[in-house]
Coordinates of C-alpha atoms (C1' of nucleotides) in Angstrom, one line a residue:
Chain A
X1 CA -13.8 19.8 -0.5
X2 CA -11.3 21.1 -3.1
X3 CA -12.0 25.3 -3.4
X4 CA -9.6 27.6 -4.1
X5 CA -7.7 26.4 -7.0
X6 CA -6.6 30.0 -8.6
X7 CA -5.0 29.9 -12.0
X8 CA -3.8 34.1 -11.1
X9 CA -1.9 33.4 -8.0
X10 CA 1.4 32.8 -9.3
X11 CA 1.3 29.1 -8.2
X12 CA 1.0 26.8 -10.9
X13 CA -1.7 25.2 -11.0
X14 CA -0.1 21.4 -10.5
X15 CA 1.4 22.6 -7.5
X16 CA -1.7 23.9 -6.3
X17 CA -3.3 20.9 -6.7
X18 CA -0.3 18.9 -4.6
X19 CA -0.9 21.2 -2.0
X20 CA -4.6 20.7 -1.8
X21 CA -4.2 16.5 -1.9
X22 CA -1.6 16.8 0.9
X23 CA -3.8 19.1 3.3
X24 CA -6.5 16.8 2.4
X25 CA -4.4 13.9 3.5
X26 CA -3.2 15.4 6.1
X27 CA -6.2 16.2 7.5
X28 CA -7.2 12.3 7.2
X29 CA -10.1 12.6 4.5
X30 CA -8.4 9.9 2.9
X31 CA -7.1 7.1 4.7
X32 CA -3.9 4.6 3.9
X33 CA -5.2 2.3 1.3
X34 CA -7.8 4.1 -0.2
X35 CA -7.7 5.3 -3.4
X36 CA -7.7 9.1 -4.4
X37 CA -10.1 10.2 -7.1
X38 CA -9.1 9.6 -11.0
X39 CA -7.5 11.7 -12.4
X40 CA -10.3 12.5 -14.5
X41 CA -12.8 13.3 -11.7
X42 CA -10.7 15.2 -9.8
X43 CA -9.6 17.5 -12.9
X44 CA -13.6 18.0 -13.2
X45 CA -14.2 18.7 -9.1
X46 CA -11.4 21.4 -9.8
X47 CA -12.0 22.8 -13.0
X48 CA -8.5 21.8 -14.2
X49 CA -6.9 19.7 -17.7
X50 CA -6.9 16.1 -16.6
X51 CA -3.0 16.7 -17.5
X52 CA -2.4 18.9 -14.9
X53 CA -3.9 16.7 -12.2
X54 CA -1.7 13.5 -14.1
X55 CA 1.5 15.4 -13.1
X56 CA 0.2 16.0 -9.7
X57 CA -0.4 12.9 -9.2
X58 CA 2.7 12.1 -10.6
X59 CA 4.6 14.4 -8.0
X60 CA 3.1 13.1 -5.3
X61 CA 3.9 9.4 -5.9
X62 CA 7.6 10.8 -6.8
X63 CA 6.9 11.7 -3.1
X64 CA 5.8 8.9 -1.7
X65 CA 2.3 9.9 -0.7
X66 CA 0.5 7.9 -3.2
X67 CA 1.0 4.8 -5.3
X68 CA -0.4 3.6 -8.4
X69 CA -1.9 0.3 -8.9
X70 CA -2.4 -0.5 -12.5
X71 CA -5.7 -0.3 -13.9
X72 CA -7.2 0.8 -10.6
X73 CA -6.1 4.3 -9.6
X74 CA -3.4 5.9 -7.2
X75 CA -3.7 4.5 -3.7
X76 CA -2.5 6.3 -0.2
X77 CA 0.7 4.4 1.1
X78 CA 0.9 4.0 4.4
X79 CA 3.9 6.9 5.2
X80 CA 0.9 9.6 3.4
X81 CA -0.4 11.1 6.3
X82 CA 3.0 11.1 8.3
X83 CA 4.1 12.7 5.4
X84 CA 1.6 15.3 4.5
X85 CA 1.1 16.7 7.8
X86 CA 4.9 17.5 7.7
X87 CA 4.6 19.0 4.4
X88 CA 1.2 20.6 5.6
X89 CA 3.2 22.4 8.6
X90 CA 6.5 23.2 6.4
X91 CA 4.6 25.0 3.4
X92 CA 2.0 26.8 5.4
X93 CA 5.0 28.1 7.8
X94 CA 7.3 28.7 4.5
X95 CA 4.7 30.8 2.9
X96 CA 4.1 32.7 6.6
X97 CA 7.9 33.3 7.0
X98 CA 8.6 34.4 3.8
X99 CA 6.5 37.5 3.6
X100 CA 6.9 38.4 7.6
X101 CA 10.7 38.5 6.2
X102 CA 9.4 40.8 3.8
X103 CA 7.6 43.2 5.7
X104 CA 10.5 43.4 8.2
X105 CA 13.0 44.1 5.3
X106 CA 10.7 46.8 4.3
X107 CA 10.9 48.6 7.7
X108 CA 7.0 48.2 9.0
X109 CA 7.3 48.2 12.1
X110 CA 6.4 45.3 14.7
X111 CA 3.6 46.6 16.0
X112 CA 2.3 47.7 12.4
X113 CA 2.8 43.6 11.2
X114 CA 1.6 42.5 14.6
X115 CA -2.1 44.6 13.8
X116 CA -2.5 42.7 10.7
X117 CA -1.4 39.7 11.7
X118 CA -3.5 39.7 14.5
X119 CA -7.1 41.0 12.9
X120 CA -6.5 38.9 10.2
X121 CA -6.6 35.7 12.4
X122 CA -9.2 36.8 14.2
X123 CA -11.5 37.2 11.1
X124 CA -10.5 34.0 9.2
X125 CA -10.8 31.6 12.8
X126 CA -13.7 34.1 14.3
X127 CA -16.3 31.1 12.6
X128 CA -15.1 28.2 14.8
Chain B
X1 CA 20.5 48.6 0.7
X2 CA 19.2 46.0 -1.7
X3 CA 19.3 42.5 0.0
X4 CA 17.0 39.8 -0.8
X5 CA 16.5 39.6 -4.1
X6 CA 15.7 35.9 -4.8
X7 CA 15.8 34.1 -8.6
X8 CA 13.8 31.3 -6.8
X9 CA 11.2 32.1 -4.7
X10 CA 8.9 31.9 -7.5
X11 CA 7.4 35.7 -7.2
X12 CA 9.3 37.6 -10.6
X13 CA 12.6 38.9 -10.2
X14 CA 11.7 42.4 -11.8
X15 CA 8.7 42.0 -9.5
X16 CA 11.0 41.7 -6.7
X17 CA 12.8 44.9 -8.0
X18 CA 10.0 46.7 -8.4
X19 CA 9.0 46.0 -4.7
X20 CA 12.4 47.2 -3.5
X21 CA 12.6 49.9 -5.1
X22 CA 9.2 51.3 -4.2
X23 CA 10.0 50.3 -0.1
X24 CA 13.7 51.9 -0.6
X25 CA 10.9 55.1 -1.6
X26 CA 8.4 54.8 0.8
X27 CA 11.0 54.8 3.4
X28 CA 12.8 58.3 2.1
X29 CA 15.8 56.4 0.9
X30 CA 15.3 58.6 -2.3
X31 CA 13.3 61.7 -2.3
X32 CA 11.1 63.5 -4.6
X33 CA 13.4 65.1 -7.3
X34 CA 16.4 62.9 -7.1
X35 CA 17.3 60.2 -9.5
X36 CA 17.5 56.4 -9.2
X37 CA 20.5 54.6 -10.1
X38 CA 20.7 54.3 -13.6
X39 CA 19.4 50.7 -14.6
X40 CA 23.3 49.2 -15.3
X41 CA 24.2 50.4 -11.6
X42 CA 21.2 49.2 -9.9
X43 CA 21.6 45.7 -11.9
X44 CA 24.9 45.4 -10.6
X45 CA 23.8 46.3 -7.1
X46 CA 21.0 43.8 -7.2
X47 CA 22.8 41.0 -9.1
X48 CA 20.1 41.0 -11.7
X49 CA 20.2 41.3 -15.3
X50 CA 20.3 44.8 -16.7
X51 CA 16.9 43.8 -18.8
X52 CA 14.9 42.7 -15.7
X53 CA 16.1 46.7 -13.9
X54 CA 14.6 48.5 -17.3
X55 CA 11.6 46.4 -17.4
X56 CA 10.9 46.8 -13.6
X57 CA 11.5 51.0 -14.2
X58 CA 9.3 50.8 -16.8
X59 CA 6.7 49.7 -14.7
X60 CA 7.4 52.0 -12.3
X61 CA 7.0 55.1 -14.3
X62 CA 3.8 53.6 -15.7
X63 CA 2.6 53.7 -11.9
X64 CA 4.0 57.3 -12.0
X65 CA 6.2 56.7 -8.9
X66 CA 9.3 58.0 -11.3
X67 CA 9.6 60.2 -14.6
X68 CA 12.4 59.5 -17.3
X69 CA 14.1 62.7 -17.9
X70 CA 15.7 62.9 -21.4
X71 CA 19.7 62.4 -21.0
X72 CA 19.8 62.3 -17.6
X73 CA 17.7 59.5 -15.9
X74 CA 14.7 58.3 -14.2
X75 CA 13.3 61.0 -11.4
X76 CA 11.4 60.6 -8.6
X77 CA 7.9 62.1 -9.0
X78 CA 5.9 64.3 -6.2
X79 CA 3.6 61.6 -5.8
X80 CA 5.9 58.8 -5.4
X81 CA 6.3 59.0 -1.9
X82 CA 2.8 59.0 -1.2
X83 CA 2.3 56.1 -3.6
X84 CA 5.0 54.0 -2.4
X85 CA 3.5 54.8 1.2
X86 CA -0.1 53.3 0.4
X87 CA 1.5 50.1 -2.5
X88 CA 4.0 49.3 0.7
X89 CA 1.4 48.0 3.0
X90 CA -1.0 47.0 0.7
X91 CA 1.3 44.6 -1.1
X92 CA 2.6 43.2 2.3
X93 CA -0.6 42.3 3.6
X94 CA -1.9 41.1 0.9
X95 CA 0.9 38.6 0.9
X96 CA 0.2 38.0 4.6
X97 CA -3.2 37.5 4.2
X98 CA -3.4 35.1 1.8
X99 CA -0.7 33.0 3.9
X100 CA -2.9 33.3 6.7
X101 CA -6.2 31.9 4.2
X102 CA -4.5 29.0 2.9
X103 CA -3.8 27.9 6.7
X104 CA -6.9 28.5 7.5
X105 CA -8.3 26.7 4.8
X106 CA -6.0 24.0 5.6
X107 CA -7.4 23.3 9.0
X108 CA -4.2 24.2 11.3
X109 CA -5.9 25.6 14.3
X110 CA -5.7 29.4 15.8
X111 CA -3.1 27.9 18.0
X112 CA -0.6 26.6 15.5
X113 CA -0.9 29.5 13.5
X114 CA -0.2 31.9 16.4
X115 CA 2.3 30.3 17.4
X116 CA 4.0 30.3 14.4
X117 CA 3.3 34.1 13.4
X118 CA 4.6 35.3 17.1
X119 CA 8.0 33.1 17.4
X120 CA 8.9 34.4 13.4
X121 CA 7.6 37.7 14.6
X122 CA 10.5 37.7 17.7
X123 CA 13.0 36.4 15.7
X124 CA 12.8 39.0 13.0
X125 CA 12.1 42.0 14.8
X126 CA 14.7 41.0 18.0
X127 CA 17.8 42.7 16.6
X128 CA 15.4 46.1 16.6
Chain C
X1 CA 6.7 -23.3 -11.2
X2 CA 5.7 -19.6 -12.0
X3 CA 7.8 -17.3 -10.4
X4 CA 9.1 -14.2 -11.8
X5 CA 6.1 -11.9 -12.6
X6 CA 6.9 -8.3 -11.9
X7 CA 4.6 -5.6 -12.3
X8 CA 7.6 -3.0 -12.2
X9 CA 9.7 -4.1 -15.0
X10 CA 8.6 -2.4 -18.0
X11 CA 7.1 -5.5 -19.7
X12 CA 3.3 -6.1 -19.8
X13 CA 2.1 -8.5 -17.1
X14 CA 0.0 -10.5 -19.9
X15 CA 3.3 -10.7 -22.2
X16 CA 5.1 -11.7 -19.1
X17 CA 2.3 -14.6 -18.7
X18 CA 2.7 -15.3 -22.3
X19 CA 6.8 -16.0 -21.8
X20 CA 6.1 -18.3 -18.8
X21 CA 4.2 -20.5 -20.5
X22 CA 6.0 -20.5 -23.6
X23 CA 8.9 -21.6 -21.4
X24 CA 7.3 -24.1 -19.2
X25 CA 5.8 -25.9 -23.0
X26 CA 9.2 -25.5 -24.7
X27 CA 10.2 -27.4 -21.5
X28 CA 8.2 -30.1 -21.7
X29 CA 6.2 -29.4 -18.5
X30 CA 3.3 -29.2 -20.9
X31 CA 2.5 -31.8 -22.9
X32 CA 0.7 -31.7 -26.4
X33 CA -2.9 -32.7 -25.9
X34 CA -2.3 -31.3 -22.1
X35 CA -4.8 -29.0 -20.5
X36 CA -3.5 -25.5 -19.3
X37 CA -4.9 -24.7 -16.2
X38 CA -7.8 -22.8 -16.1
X39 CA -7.8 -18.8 -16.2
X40 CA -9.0 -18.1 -12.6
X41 CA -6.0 -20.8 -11.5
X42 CA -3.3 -19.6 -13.6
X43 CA -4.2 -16.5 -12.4
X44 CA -3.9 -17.3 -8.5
X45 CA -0.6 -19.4 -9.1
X46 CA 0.7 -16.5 -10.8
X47 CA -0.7 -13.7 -8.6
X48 CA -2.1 -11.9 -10.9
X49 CA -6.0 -10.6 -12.6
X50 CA -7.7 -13.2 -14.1
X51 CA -8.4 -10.4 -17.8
X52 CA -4.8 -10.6 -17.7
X53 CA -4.2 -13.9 -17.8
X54 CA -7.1 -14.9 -20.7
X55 CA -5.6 -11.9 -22.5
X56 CA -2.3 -13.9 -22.5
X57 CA -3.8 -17.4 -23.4
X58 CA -5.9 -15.0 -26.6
X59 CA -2.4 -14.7 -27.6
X60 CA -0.9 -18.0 -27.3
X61 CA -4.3 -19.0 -29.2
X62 CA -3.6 -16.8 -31.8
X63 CA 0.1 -18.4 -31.8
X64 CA -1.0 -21.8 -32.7
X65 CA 0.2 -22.5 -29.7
X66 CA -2.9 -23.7 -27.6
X67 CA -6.7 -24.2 -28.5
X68 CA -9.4 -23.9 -27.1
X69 CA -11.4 -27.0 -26.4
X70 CA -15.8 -26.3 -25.7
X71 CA -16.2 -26.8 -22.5
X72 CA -13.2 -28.3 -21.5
X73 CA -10.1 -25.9 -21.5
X74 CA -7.0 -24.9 -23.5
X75 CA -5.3 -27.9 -25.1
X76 CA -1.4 -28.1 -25.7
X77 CA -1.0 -27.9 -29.7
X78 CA 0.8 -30.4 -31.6
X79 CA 2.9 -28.0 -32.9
X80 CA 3.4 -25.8 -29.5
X81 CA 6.6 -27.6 -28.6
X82 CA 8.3 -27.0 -31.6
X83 CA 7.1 -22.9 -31.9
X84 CA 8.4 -22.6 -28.0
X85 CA 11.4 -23.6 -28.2
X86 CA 12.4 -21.3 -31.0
X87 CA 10.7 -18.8 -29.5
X88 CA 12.5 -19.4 -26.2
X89 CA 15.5 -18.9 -27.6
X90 CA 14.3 -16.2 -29.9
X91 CA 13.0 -13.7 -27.1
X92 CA 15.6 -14.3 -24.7
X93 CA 18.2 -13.7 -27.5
X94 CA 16.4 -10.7 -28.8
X95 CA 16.4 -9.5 -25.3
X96 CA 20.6 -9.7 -24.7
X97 CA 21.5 -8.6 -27.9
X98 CA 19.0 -5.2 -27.3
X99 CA 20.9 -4.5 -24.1
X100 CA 24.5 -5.1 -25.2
X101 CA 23.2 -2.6 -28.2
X102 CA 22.9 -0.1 -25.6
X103 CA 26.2 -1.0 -23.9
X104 CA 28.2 -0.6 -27.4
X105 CA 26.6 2.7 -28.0
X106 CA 27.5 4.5 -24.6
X107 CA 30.9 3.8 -25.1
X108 CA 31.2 1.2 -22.6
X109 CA 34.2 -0.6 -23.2
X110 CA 34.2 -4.6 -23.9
X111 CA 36.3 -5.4 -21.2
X112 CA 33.5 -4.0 -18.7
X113 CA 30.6 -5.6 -20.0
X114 CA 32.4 -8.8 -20.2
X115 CA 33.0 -8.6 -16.9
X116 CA 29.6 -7.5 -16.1
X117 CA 28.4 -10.6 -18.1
X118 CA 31.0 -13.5 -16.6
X119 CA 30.2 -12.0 -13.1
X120 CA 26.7 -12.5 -13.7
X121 CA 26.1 -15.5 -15.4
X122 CA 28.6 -17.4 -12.9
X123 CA 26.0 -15.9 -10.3
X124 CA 22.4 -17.2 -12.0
X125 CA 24.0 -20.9 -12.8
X126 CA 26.6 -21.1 -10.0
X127 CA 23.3 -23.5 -8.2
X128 CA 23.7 -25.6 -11.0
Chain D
X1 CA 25.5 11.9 -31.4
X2 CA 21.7 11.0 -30.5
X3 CA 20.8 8.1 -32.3
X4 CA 18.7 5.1 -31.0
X5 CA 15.7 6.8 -30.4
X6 CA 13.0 4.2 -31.0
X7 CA 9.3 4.8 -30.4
X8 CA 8.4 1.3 -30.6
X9 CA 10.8 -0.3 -27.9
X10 CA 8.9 -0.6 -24.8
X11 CA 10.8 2.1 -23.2
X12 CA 8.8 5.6 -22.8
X13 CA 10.6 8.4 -25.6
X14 CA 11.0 10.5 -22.5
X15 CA 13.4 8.3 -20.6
X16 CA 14.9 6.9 -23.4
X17 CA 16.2 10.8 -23.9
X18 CA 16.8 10.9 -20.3
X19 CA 19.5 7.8 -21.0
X20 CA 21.1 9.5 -23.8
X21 CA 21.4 12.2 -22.4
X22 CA 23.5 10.5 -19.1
X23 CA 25.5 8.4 -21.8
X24 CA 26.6 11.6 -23.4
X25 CA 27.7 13.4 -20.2
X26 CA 29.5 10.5 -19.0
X27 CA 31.3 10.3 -22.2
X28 CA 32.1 14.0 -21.6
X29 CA 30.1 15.5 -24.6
X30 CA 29.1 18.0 -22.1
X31 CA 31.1 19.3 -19.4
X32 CA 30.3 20.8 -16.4
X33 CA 29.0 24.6 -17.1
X34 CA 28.5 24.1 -20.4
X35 CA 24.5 24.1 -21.6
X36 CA 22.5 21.4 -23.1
X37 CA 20.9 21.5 -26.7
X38 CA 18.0 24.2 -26.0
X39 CA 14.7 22.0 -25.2
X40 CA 13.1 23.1 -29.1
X41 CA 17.0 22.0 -30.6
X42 CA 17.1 19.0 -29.0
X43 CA 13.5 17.8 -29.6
X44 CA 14.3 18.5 -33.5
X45 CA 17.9 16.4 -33.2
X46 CA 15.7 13.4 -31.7
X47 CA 12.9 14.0 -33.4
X48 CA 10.4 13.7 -30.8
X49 CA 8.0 16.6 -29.6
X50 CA 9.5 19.6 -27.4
X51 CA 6.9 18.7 -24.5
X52 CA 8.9 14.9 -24.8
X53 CA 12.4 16.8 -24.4
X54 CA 11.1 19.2 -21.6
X55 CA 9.9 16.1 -19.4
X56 CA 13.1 14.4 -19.9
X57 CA 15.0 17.7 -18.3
X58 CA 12.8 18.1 -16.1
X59 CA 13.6 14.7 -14.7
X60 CA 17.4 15.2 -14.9
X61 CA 17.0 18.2 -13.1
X62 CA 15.5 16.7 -10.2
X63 CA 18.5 13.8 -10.2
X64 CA 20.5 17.4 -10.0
X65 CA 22.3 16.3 -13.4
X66 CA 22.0 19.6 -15.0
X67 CA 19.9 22.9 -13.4
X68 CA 17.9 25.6 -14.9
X69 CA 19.5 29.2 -15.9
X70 CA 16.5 31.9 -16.5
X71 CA 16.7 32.8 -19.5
X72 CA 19.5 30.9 -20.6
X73 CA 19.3 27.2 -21.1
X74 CA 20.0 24.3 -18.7
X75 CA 23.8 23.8 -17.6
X76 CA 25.7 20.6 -16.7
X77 CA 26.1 20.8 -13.2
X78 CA 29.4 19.6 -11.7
X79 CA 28.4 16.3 -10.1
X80 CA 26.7 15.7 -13.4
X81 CA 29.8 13.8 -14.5
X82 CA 30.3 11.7 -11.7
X83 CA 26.2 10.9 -11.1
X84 CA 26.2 9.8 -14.9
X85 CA 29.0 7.3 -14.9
X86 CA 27.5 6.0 -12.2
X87 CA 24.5 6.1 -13.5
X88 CA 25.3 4.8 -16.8
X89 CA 27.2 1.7 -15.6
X90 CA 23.8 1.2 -13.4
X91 CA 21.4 1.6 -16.1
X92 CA 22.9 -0.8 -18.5
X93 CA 24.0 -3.6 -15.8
X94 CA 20.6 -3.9 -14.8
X95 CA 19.3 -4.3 -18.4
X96 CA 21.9 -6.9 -18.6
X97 CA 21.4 -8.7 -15.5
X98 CA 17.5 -8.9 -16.0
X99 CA 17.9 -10.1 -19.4
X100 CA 20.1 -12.6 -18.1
X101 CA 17.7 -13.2 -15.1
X102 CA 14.9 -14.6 -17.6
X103 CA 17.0 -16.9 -19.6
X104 CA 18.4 -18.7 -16.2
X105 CA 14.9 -19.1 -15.1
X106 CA 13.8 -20.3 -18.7
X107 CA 15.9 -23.2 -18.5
X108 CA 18.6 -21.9 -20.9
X109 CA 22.0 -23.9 -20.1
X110 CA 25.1 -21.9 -19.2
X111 CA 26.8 -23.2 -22.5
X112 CA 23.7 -21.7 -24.9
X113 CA 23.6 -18.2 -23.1
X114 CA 27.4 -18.3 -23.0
X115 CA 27.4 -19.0 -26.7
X116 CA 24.7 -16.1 -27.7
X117 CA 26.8 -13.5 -25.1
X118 CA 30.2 -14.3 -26.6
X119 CA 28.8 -14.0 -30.3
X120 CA 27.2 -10.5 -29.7
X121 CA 29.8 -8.9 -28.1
X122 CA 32.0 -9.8 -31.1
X123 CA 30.0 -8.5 -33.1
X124 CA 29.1 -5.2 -31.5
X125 CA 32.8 -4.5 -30.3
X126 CA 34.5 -5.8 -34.0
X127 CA 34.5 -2.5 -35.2
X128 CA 36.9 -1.0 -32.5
Chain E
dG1 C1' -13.0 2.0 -16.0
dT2 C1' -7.9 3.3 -14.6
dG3 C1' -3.1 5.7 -15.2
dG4 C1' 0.8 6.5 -18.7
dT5 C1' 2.6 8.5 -22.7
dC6 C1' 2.8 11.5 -26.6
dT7 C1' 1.7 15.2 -29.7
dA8 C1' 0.4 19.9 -31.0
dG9 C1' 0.0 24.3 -30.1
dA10 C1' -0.5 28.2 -27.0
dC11 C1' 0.9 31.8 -23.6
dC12 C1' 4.1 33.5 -20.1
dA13 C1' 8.2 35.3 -17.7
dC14 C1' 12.9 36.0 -18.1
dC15 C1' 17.5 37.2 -20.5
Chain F
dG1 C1' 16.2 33.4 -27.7
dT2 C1' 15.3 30.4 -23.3
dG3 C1' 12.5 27.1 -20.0
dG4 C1' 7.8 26.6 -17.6
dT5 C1' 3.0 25.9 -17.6
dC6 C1' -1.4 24.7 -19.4
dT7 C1' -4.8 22.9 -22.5
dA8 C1' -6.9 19.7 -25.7
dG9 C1' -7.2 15.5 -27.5
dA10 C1' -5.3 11.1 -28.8
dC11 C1' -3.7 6.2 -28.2
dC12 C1' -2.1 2.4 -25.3
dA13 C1' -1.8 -1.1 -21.7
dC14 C1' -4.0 -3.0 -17.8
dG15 C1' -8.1 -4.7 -14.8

DNA sequence: GTGGTCTAGACCACC
DNA sequence: GTGGTCTAGACCACG
């Protein structure tokens, strides 16, 4: 449920992890109310320092997304999944803009992106 | 010539450099023979520190895309064209396609995707 | 009777427990030779988990302040009146003088914290 | 100019440096522009660990307070002044207030509180 | 068991 | 030199 945490992308890791709790969110595996893994489990399921995952956690209640309940763990507010499927859209599409702006400041053409763009979406969604 | 160079975007400024300077290259800007700016101009015209230009042209003449030459400044190799040609749409798609994964991974549909890739695609290509 | 716990304040939920009752005995709504409600009781009137409220009557055992009785419950002390009280007013007083500390030492002036103080202790008794 | 630092208050090192820190701008220690006390400087003045210092930034830097330079330190912003008095009027009114808040619901008369207030502030403001 | 805080020490990128 | 990130491991308060 949690691949793809990759300590040589350039993204720390903590952000990372934000990102992959809000998708997950987002994408309703958990629900208002429940409570996300510890932090200690979910350092294990992603091969991270419990640390890391702490100030994760702690960003994310900064954000609103979770809430912690003493002695019992960090619980999704209500606002979470409102949130994180905003936050889902606005990263993806920030990371997507942001090197399209690239390849047009470096003169490829729009036929050139449009190739890429287009075989590379057809790969990753071809196993729907 | 040299837009877009951006302190926060979190890829590394002499990175960023590095990238511009290869596309400026790629795209016959400079030509085999001639000689870059020396690393105080192109600092100035980039709005960078004059450390982050020598460290990115130190890179670059590790890659072999330019040669220093003693008293006079850093040349652009034979090769560099050809180089520059290949690392330009490599790097780019790279960037696009690891975009592209983590939407995919994130469960936005074909649809959303597309339709985020084509209206970004419009708007930066339009003024063509 | 119990109002007043709050989990977001800083101070321990059991040591919050602890003040309350010290009050309430130094008030004479506890009696020596008095029962203290039981744990699970305490613990609904207050709102809060039964471990913390036995933690807090540990501590007020440890005080002198109540015993336990086998079988029965935790008795008011002979001695718990008098202990209260001067704690009452040495907790509370501990508590002001830390906070006007903080207001001499960042240079607030005397004339705003006495206002600050006037204001709000006409406020708190003004339903006197 | 940082004293008061005290690991056994109740109040977390990290945001204990975090108040200091606002005191001091509001009192114009540090004007706009200028940098703060490196993070490894600072965490020596306080004497606290450099990880301690680095959170407490960190969290000033998201209340926009002071913002990182590459490289270079972290500057004063220009609403830091302004965000700080605020800030520092908030910080120690509610300390006050809540202090307060507990001895009006402990049954304290107007005339005892009154009496403890007065003496402090006496006290702490003598000197002046 | 939970999260929160703190320390120590490391490595990195940037100026 | 600077801040930013990460790890490892400890202790505490709370349930």
């Amino acid at each position: 449920m949690f691949p793809n945490i990759d300590p040589q992308n350039g993204i720390p890791l903590f952000e990372q992890v934000c990102r992959q709790v809000k998708f997950a969110i987002a994408d309703q595996a958990y629900l208002p109310g429940e409570l996300l893994p510890s932090v200690r489990e979910m350092a294990q399921k992603m091969a991270v320092n419990p640390n890391t995952v702490a100030r994760s956690y702690g960003e994310l209640q900064r954000e609103g997304i979770i809430e912690s309940v003493r002695g019992t763990g960090m619980q999704i507010t209500a606002e979470a999944r409102r949130i994180c499927q905003k936050e889902r859209v606005r990263l993806i599409q920030e990371r997507i803009v942001s090197a399209l702006q690239e390849a047009r400041f470096s003169q490829l053409t729009q036929e050139e992106v449009t190739k890429i763009v287009e075989r590379e979406i057809q790969r990753l969604w071809k196993s729907k």
